[in-house]
XYZ file of C-alpha atoms in Angstrom:
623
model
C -4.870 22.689 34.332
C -1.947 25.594 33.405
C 0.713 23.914 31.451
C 4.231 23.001 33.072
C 6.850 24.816 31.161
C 10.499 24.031 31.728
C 12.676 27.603 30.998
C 15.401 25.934 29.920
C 14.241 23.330 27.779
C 15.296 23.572 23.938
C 13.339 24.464 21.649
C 12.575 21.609 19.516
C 9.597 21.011 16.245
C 7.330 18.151 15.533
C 9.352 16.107 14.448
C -26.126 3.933 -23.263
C -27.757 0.272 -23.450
C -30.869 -0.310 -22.134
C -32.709 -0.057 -19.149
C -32.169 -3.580 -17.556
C -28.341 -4.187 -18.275
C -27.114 -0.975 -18.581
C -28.296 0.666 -15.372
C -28.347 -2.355 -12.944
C -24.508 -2.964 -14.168
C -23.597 0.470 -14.112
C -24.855 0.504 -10.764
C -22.299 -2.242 -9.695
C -19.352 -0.283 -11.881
C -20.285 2.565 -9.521
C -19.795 0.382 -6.338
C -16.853 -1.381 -7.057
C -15.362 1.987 -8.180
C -16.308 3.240 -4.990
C -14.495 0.673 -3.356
C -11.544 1.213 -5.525
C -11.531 4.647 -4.251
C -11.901 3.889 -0.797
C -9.108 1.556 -1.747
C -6.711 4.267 -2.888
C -7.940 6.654 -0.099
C -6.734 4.185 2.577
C -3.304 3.651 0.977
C -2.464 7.230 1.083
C -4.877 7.920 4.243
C -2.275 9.234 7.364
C -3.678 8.485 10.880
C -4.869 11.653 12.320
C -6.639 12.310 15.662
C -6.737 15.355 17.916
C -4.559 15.682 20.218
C -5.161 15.926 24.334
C -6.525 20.025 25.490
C -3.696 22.160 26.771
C -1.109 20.099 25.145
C 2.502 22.570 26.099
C 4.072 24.072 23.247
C 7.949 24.193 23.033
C 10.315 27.312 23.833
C 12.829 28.799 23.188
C 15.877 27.953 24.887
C 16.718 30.463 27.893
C 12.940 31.510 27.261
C 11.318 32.541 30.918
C 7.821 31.692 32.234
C 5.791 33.681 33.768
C 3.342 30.038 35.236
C 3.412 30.024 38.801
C 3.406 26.059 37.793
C 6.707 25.980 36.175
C 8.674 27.721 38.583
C 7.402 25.162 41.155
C 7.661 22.534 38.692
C 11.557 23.766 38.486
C 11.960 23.372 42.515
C 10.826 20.179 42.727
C 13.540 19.397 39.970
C 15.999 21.112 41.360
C 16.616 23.364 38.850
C 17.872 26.873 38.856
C 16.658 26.596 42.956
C 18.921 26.336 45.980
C 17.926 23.363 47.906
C 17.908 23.124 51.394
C 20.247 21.390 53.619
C 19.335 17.822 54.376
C 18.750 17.272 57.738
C 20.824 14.447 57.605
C 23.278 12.921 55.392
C 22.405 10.145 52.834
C 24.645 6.798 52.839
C 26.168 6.525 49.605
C 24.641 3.170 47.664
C 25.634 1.985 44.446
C 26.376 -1.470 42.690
C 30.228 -1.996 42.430
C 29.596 -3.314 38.838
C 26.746 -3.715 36.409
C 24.644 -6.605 36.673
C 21.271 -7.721 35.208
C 18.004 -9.198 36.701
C 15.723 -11.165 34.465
C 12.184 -11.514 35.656
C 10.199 -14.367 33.941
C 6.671 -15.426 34.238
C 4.927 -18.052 31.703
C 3.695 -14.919 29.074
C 7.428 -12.631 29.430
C 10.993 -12.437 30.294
C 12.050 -9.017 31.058
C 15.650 -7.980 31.450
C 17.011 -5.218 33.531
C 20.738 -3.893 34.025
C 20.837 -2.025 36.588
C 22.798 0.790 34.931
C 20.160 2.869 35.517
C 17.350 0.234 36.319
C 16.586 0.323 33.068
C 15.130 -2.721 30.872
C 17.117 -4.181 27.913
C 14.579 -6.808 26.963
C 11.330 -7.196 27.091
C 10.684 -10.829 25.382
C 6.427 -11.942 24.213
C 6.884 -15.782 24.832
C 3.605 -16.276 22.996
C 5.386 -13.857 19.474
C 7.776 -13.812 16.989
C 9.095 -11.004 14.798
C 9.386 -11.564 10.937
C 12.058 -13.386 11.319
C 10.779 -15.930 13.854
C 12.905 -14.285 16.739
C 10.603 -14.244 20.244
C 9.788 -10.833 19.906
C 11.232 -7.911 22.135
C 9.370 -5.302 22.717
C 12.344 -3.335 23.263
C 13.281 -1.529 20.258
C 16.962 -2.128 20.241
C 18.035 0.362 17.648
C 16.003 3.296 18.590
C 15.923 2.638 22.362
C 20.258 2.507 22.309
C 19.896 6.267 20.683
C 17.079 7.986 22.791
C 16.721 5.423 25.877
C 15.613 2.587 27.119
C 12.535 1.615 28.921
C 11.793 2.592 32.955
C 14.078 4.856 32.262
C 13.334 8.222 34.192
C 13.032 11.825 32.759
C 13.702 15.057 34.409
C 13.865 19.053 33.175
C 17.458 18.839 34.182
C 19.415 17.261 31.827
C 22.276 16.635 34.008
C 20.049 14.705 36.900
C 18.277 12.949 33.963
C 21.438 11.784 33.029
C 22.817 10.849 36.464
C 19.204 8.907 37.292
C 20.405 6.979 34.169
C 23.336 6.059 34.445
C 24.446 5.225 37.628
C 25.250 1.599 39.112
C 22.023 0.759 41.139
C 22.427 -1.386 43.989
C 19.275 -4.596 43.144
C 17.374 -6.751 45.806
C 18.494 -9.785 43.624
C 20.474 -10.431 40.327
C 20.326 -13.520 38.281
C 17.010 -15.499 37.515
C 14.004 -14.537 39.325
C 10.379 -16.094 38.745
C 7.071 -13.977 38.773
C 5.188 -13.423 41.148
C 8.360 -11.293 43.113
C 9.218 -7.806 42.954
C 13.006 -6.424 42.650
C 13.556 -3.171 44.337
C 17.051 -1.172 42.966
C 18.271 1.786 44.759
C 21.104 4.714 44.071
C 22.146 7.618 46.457
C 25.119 10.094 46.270
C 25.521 13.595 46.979
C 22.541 14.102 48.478
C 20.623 12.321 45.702
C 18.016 9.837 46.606
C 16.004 6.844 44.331
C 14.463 4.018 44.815
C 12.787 1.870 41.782
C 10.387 -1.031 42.847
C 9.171 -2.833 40.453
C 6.607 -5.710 40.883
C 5.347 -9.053 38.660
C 2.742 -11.139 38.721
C 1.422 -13.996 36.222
C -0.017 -11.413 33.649
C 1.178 -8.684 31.200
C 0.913 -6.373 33.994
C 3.704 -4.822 36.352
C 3.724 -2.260 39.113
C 5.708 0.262 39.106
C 7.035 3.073 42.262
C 9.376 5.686 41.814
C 10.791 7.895 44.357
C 13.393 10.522 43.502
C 14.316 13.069 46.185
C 17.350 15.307 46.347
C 18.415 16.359 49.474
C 15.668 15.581 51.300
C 12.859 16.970 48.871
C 11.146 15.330 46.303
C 11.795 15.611 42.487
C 9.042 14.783 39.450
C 10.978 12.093 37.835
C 8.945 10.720 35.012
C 9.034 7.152 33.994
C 9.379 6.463 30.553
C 9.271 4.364 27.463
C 11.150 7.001 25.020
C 11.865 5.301 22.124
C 8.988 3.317 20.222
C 8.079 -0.522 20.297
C 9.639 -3.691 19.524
C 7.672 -5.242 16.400
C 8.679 -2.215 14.408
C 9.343 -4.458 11.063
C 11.090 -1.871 9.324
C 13.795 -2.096 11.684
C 13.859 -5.516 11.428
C 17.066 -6.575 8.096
C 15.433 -10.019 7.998
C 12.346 -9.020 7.209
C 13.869 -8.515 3.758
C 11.109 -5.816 2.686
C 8.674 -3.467 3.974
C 5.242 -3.699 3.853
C 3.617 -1.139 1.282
C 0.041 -1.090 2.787
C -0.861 0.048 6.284
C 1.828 -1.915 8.131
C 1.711 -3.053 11.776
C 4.297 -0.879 12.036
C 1.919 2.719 12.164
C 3.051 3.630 16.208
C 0.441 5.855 17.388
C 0.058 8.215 21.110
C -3.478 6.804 22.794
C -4.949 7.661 25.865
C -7.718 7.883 27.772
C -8.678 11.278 29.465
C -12.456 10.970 31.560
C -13.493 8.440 29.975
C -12.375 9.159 26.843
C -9.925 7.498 24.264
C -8.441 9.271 21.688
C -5.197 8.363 19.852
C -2.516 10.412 17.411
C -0.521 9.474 14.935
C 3.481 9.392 15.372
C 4.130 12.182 12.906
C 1.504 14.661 14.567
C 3.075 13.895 18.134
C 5.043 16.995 19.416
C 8.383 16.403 21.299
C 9.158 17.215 24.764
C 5.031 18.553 25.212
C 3.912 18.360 28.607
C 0.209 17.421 29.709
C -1.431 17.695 32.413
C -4.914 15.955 32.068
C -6.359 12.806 34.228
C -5.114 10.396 32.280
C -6.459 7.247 33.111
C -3.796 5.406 30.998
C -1.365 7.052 27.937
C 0.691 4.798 26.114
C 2.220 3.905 22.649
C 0.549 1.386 20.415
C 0.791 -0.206 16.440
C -1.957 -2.488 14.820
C -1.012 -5.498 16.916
C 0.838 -4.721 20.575
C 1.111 -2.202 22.973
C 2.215 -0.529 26.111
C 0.048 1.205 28.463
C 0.652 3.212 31.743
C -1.906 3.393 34.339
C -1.279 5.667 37.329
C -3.034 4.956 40.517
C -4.127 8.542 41.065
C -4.982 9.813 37.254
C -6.111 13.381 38.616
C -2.146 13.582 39.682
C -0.905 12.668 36.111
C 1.882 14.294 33.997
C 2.753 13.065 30.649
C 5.728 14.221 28.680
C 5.981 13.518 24.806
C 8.945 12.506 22.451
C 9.207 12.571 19.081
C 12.399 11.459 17.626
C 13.150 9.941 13.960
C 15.606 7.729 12.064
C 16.852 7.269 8.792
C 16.560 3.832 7.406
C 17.448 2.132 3.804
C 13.831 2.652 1.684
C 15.038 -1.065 1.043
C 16.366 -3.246 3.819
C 17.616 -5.237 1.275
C 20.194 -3.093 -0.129
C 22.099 -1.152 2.798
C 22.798 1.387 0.343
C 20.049 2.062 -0.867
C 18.313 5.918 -0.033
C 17.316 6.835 3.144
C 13.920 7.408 4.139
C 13.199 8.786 7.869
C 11.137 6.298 10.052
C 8.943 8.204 13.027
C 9.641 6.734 16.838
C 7.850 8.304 19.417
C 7.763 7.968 23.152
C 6.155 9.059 26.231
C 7.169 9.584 29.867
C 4.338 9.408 33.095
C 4.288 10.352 36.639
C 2.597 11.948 39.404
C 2.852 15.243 40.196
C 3.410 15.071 44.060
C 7.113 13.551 42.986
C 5.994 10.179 44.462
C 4.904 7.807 41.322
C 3.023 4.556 41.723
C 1.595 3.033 38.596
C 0.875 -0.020 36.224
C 2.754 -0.865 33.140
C 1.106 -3.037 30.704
C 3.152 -4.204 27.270
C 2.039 -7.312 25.593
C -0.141 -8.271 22.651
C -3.605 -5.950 22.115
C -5.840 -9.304 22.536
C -9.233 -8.572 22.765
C -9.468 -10.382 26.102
C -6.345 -9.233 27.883
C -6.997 -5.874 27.609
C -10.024 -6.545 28.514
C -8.661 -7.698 31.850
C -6.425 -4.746 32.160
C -8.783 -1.665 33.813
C -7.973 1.663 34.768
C -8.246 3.188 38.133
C -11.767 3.951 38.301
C -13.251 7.344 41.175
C -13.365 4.193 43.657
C -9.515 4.573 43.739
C -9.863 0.381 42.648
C -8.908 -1.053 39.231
C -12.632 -0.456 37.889
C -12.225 2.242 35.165
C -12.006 2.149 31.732
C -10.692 -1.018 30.242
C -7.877 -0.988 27.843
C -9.937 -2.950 24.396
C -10.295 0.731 22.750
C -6.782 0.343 22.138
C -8.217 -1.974 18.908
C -9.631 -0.017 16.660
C -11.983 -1.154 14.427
C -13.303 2.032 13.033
C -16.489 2.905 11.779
C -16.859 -0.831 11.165
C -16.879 -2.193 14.352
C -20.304 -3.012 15.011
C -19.848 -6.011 12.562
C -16.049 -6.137 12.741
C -16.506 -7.514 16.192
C -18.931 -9.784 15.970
C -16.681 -11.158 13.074
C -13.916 -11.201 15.362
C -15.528 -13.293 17.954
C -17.118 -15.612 15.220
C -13.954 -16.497 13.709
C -12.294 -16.946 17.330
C -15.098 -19.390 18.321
C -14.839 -21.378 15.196
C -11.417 -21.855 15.561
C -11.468 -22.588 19.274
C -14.135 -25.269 18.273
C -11.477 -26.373 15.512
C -8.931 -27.147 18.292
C -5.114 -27.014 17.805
C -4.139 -26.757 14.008
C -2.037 -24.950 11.819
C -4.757 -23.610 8.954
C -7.250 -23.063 11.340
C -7.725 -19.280 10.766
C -7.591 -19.803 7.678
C -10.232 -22.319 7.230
C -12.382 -20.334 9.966
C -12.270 -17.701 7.365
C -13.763 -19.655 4.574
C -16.146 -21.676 6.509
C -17.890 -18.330 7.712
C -17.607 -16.940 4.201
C -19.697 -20.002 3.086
C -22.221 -19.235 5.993
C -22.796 -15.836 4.998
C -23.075 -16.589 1.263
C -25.540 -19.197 2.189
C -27.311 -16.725 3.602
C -27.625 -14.394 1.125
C -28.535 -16.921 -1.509
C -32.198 -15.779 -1.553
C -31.034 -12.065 -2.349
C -29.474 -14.389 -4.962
C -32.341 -15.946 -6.302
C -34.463 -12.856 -6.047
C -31.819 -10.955 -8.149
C -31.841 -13.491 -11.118
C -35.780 -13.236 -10.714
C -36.141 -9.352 -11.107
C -33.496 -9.706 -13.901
C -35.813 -12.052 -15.434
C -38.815 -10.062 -15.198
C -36.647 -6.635 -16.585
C -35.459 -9.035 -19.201
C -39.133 -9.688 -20.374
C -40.355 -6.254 -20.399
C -36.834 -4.952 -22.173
C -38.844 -4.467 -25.956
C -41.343 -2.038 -23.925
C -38.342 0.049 -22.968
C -36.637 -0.441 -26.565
C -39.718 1.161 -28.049
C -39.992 3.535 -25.423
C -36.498 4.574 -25.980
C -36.900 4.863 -29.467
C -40.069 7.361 -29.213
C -37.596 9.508 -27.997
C -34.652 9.083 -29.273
C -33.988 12.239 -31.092
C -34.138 14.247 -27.574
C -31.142 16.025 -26.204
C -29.828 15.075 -23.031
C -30.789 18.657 -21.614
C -34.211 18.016 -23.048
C -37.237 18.333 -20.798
C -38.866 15.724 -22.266
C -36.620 13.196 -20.555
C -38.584 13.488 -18.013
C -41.386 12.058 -19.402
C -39.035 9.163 -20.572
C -37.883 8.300 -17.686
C -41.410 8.617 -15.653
C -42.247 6.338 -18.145
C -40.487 3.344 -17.945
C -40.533 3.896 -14.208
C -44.027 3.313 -14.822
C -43.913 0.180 -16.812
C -40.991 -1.533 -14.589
C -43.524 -0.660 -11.478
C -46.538 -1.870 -13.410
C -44.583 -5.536 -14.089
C -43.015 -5.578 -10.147
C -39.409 -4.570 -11.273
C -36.670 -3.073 -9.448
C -34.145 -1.588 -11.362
C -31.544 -1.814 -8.867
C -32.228 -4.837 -7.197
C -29.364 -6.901 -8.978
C -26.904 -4.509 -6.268
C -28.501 -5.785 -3.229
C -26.088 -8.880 -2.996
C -22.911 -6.581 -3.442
C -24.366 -3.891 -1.102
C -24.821 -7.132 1.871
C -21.537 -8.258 0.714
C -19.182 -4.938 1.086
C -19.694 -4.801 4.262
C -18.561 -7.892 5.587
C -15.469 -7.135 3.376
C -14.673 -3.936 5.475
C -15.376 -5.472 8.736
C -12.707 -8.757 7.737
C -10.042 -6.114 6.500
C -10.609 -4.320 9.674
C -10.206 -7.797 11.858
C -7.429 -8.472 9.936
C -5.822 -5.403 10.754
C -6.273 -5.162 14.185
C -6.579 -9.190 15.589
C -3.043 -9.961 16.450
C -4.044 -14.034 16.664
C -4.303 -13.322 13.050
C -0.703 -11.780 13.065
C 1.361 -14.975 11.272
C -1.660 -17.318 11.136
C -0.609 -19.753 8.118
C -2.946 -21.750 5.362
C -0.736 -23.260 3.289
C 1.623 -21.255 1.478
C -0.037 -18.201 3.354
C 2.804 -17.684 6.034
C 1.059 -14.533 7.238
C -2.825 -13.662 6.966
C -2.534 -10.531 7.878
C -0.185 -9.775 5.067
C -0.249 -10.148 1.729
C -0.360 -13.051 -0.941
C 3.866 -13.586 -1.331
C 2.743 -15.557 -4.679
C 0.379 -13.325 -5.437
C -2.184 -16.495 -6.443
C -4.606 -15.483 -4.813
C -5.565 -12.201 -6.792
C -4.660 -13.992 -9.836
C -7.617 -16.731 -9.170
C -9.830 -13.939 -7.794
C -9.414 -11.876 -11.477
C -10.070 -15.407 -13.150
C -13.258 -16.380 -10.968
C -14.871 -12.576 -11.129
C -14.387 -12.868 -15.167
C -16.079 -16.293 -15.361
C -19.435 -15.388 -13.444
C -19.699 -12.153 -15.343
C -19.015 -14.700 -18.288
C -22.075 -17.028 -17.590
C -24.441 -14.926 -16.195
C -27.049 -13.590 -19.338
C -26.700 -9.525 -19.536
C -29.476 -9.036 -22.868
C -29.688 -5.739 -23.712
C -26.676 -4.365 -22.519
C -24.140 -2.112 -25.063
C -21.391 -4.813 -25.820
C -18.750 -1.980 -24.727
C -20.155 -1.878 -21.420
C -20.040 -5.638 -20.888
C -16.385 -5.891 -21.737
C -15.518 -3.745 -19.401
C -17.665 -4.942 -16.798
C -15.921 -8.349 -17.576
C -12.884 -7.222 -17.715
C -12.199 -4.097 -16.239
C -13.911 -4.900 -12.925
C -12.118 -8.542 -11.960
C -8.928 -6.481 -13.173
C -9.497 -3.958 -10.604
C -10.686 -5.931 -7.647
C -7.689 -8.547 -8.310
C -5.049 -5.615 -8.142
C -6.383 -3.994 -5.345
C -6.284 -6.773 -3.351
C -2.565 -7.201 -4.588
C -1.665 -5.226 -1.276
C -4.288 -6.157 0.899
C -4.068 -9.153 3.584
C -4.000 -12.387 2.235
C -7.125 -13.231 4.828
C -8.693 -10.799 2.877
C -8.266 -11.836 -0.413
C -9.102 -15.849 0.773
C -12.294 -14.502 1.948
C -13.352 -13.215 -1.351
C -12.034 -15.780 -3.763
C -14.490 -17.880 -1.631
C -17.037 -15.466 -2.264
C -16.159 -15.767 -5.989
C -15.807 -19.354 -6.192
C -19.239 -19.896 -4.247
C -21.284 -16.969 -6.718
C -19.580 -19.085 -9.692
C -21.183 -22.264 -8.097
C -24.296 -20.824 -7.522
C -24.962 -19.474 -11.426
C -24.254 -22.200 -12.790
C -26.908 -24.071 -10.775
C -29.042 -20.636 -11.707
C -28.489 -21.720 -15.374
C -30.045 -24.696 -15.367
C -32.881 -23.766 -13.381
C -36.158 -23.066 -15.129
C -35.481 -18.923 -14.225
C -31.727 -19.403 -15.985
C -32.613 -20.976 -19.003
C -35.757 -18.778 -19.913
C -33.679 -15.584 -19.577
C -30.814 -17.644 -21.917
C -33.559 -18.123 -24.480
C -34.147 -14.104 -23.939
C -30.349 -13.216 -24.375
C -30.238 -15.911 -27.716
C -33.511 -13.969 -29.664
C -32.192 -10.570 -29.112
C -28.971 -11.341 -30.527
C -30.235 -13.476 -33.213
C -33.119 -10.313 -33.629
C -29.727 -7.569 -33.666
C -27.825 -9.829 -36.129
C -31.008 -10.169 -38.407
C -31.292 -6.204 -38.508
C -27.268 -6.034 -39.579
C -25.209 -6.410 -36.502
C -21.716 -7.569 -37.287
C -21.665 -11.220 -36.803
C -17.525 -10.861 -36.532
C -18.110 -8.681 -33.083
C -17.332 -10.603 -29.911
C -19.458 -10.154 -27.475
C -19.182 -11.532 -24.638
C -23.073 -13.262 -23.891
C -24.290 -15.556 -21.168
C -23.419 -18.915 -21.002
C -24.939 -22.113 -20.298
């Protein structure tokens, strides 16, 4: 579809050892370095997505178009058009005073003044903010600068304005309990509008808007301009702001044919126009959202904002510098100037958006349902069968106040139950590499006075491929219980950064799962653990350089990475660890354990008999 330019909107921008320890452990420094990168390239990733086709650039104020489209888009508005004379007059209706109308079902309590029949609150029951507030999804610093929500938006600046500000007359005032519906209506000088809004038990509201002006109708836009509630930075008790990915990340998604894309705040143009069938566009962070839905998507108009604030870098100190903080908004409506749609704002819970579908080419709530607003990523095929796991084991838990928490460890155990024969088969094929280690010594030594760029490598390496295949080795086979492991580790961080049940889930001095350790005990006992089963577990052959860092460097690593990561996170590895640190020292005492100890104790006693320095720590198996 051509895009809808207004002419007289501003202009405005985006706002060496040998062959058994040396290359199965540097084949696990290689993986846990790749996770340390993917680490790093997380913390500095920025959201990016495409954005919708035929999105409307800006112009330049007192620009002209030459789109049939805008100049009919500019009628209907009423600007820079004579209108007609009304055939008759309209009444003048308008509240004396303002008043406000709070709506309240079991799930919300919604607030409207009807100064403009707009909403000041917008209160989750179920949810808190960070400082154990019931949380509003009405952002009350941002929304007092750039608007409030079901507020309306028009080209004209002056009707815009008037549509939001004036004293609407309301059907009722006071308390009123969901299901209802409260109608408010304003008319003067020939200006017409009526705002209905309905309720039911859900997260859901309907939503009809009819602006006319003299007797023709006018595309007023319903909109949410000014970013969500659970912003935390905005938030002075939250005392700090969260370094790592924070649910605070607002992002444009919709859904366009089927479709769901989603952008980040700071690619989000302000004051763009789109026309597209959107089945739903709406703002969203990591754990809530809100969503509009029209009734006839083929009809749809969206309308972008981008606005931004400066805020201290530390809420803390009010002094402190100022760093600018993205809030972005979005306005909906049909084309034909006659807007009937859905709102939904609430938590993004796997089974209420579920429940919330768009209007599917039946003209019924059938299409697309809202769930791709959590986003799993490229992990999702085992992030949400995690998800569901975890939410049936604590269901089965009942009512309790670790229950995520333990839900987390008892699956942990499960899984590393699991992969206790990868375990076992591990320690064996270490075993067997262990016994057929002087074959590769002499081997090595053959040809040891070859350059690296030598050709005869080659025939090195072909051989002691040949000998490990002849005794039923595989080199890398000590990586196959890291390899199963990672990605459970990618699917939990993903869970735990998109499952708002997670959002505040406690376990013990873990007010917060999805956030991370405040104590920072956790990553502390996961450095400790990670040293003591590379401690105990025999590594024969390998360069005593290499092991220290592979018992040092690595749990160093892993426990500072995980510094910044959600708590959940980190209590699902320390399990990990503390289970693995369980299981080798059972390993040790089995018959496998103690043959490849006896191994470990003759080649050092063999490496200290040809002139090793006995003074040299090194850091060996241990019983």
């Amino acid at each position: 579809m051509p895009e809808i330019r207004n002419p007289n909107l501003e202009s405005q921008g985006p706002g060496g050892g040998g062959a058994s320890g040396g290359d199965f452990r540097s084949s696990i420094l290689l993986i846990f370095l790749a996770l340390a990168g993917v680490m790093v390239y997380q913390y500095f990733q920025k959201p990016a997505a495409n954005a919708p086709a035929n999105q409307a650039q800006q112009t330049q104020q007192g620009s002209q178009s030459t789109q049939p489209a805008s100049s009919s888009f500019a009628q209907a508005a009423g600007v820079g058009s004579t209108s007609p004379t009304p055939k008759s007059p309209v009444a003048t209706v308008s509240a004396a005073a303002e008043t406000t109308t709070t709506i309240e079902n079991e799930k919300f309590r919604i607030t409207f003044t009807n100064k403009g029949a707009q909403v000041q609150h917008w209160i989750l029951k179920h949810y808190t903010d960070s400082s154990g507030k019931p949380l509003d999804m009405v952002q009350q610093d941002a929304a007092s600068r750039f608007g409030l929500p079901l507020s309306l938006f028009t080209y004209d600046n002056a009707l815009t304005t008037q549509l939001n500000t004036a004293l609407y007359e309301a059907s009722a005032t006071g308390q009123v309990l969901a299901p209802n519906s409260v109608t408010f209506r304003y008319a003067a000088g020939g200006l017409d509008v009526v705002k209905t809004f309905t309720f039911d038990t859900g997260y859901v509201i309907g939503v009809h808007v009819n602006v006319r002006r003299n007797g023709e109708p006018v595309r007023a836009l319903v909109a949410w301009p000014a970013g969500l509630g659970d912003m935390e930075e905005f938030l002075a008790a939250s005392g700090k702001r969260t370094t790592f990915l924070v649910p605070t990340q607002s992002q444009l998604a919709w859904s366009i044919d089927g479709k769901q894309d989603t952008m980040a705040a700071k690619k989000v143009s302000g004051d763009a126009t789109l026309e597209q069938p959107f089945e739903y566009a709406g703002l969203m962070d990591l754990y809530f959202a809100t969503a509009f839905l029209p009734d006839v998507p083929s009809r749809a108009t969206v309308v972008t904002f981008h606005h931004s604030i400066d805020l201290p870098g530390d809420l803390s100190d009010p002094n402190s510098a100022k760093k600018p903080a993205d809030v972005i908004g979005l306005a909906i409506g049909d084309q034909s100037g006659d807007t009937r749609l859905r709102l939904f704002a609430g938590p993004k819970e796997t089974d209420i958006l579920n429940s919330v579908r768009a209007i599917g080419a039946d003209g019924k709530p059938t299409g697309e349902p809202l769930a791709s607003l959590i986003q799993y990523g490229w992990w999702g095929i085992i992030a949400k069968p995690l998800y569901l796991a975890l939410r049936a084991l604590h269901n089965m838990m009942g009512p309790g106040k670790y229950n995520w928490g333990w839900a987390i460890i008892i699956i942990t155990v499960i899984f590393n139950l699991v992969l206790l024969p990868t375990r076992i088969w591990t320690m064996k094929s270490s075993l067997k590499m262990m016994r057929i280690q002087p074959r590769l010594d002499t081997l090595k030594k053959k040809y040891a006075n070859l350059k690296i760029n030598d050709p005869k490598r080659a025939e090195m390496q072909a051989e002691q491929m040949a000998i490990m295949k002849e005794e039923g080795v595989n080199m890398y086979g000590g990586c196959l219980p890291l390899v199963l492991q990672m990605p459970l580790f990618f699917a939990y961080y993903r869970v735990l950064l998109n499952a708002v049940e997670l959002r505040h889930a406690q376990w013990f001095w873990l007010h917060d799962l999805s956030m991370p350790d405040p104590h920072y005990i956790l990553p502390i006992l996961i450095i400790g653990t990670m040293f003591l089963v590379q401690f105990i577990t025999p590594s024969p052959g390998m360069d005593p350089a290499q092991r220290r860092m592979m018992a040092i460097m690595m749990p160093a690593i892993m426990g500072f990475t995980l510094l910044h990561f959600a708590s959940g996170l980190a209590l699902y590895w320390i399990t990990g660890n503390i289970i693995n640190l369980i299981m080798q020292v059972a390993i040790n005492q089995s018959k496998i354990g103690k043959e490849m100890h006896e191994i470990a104790a003759r080649r050092a006693a063999k490496k200290l008999g040809k002139g090793g320095n006995v003074n040299q720590r090194v850091i060996q198996g241990r019983r």
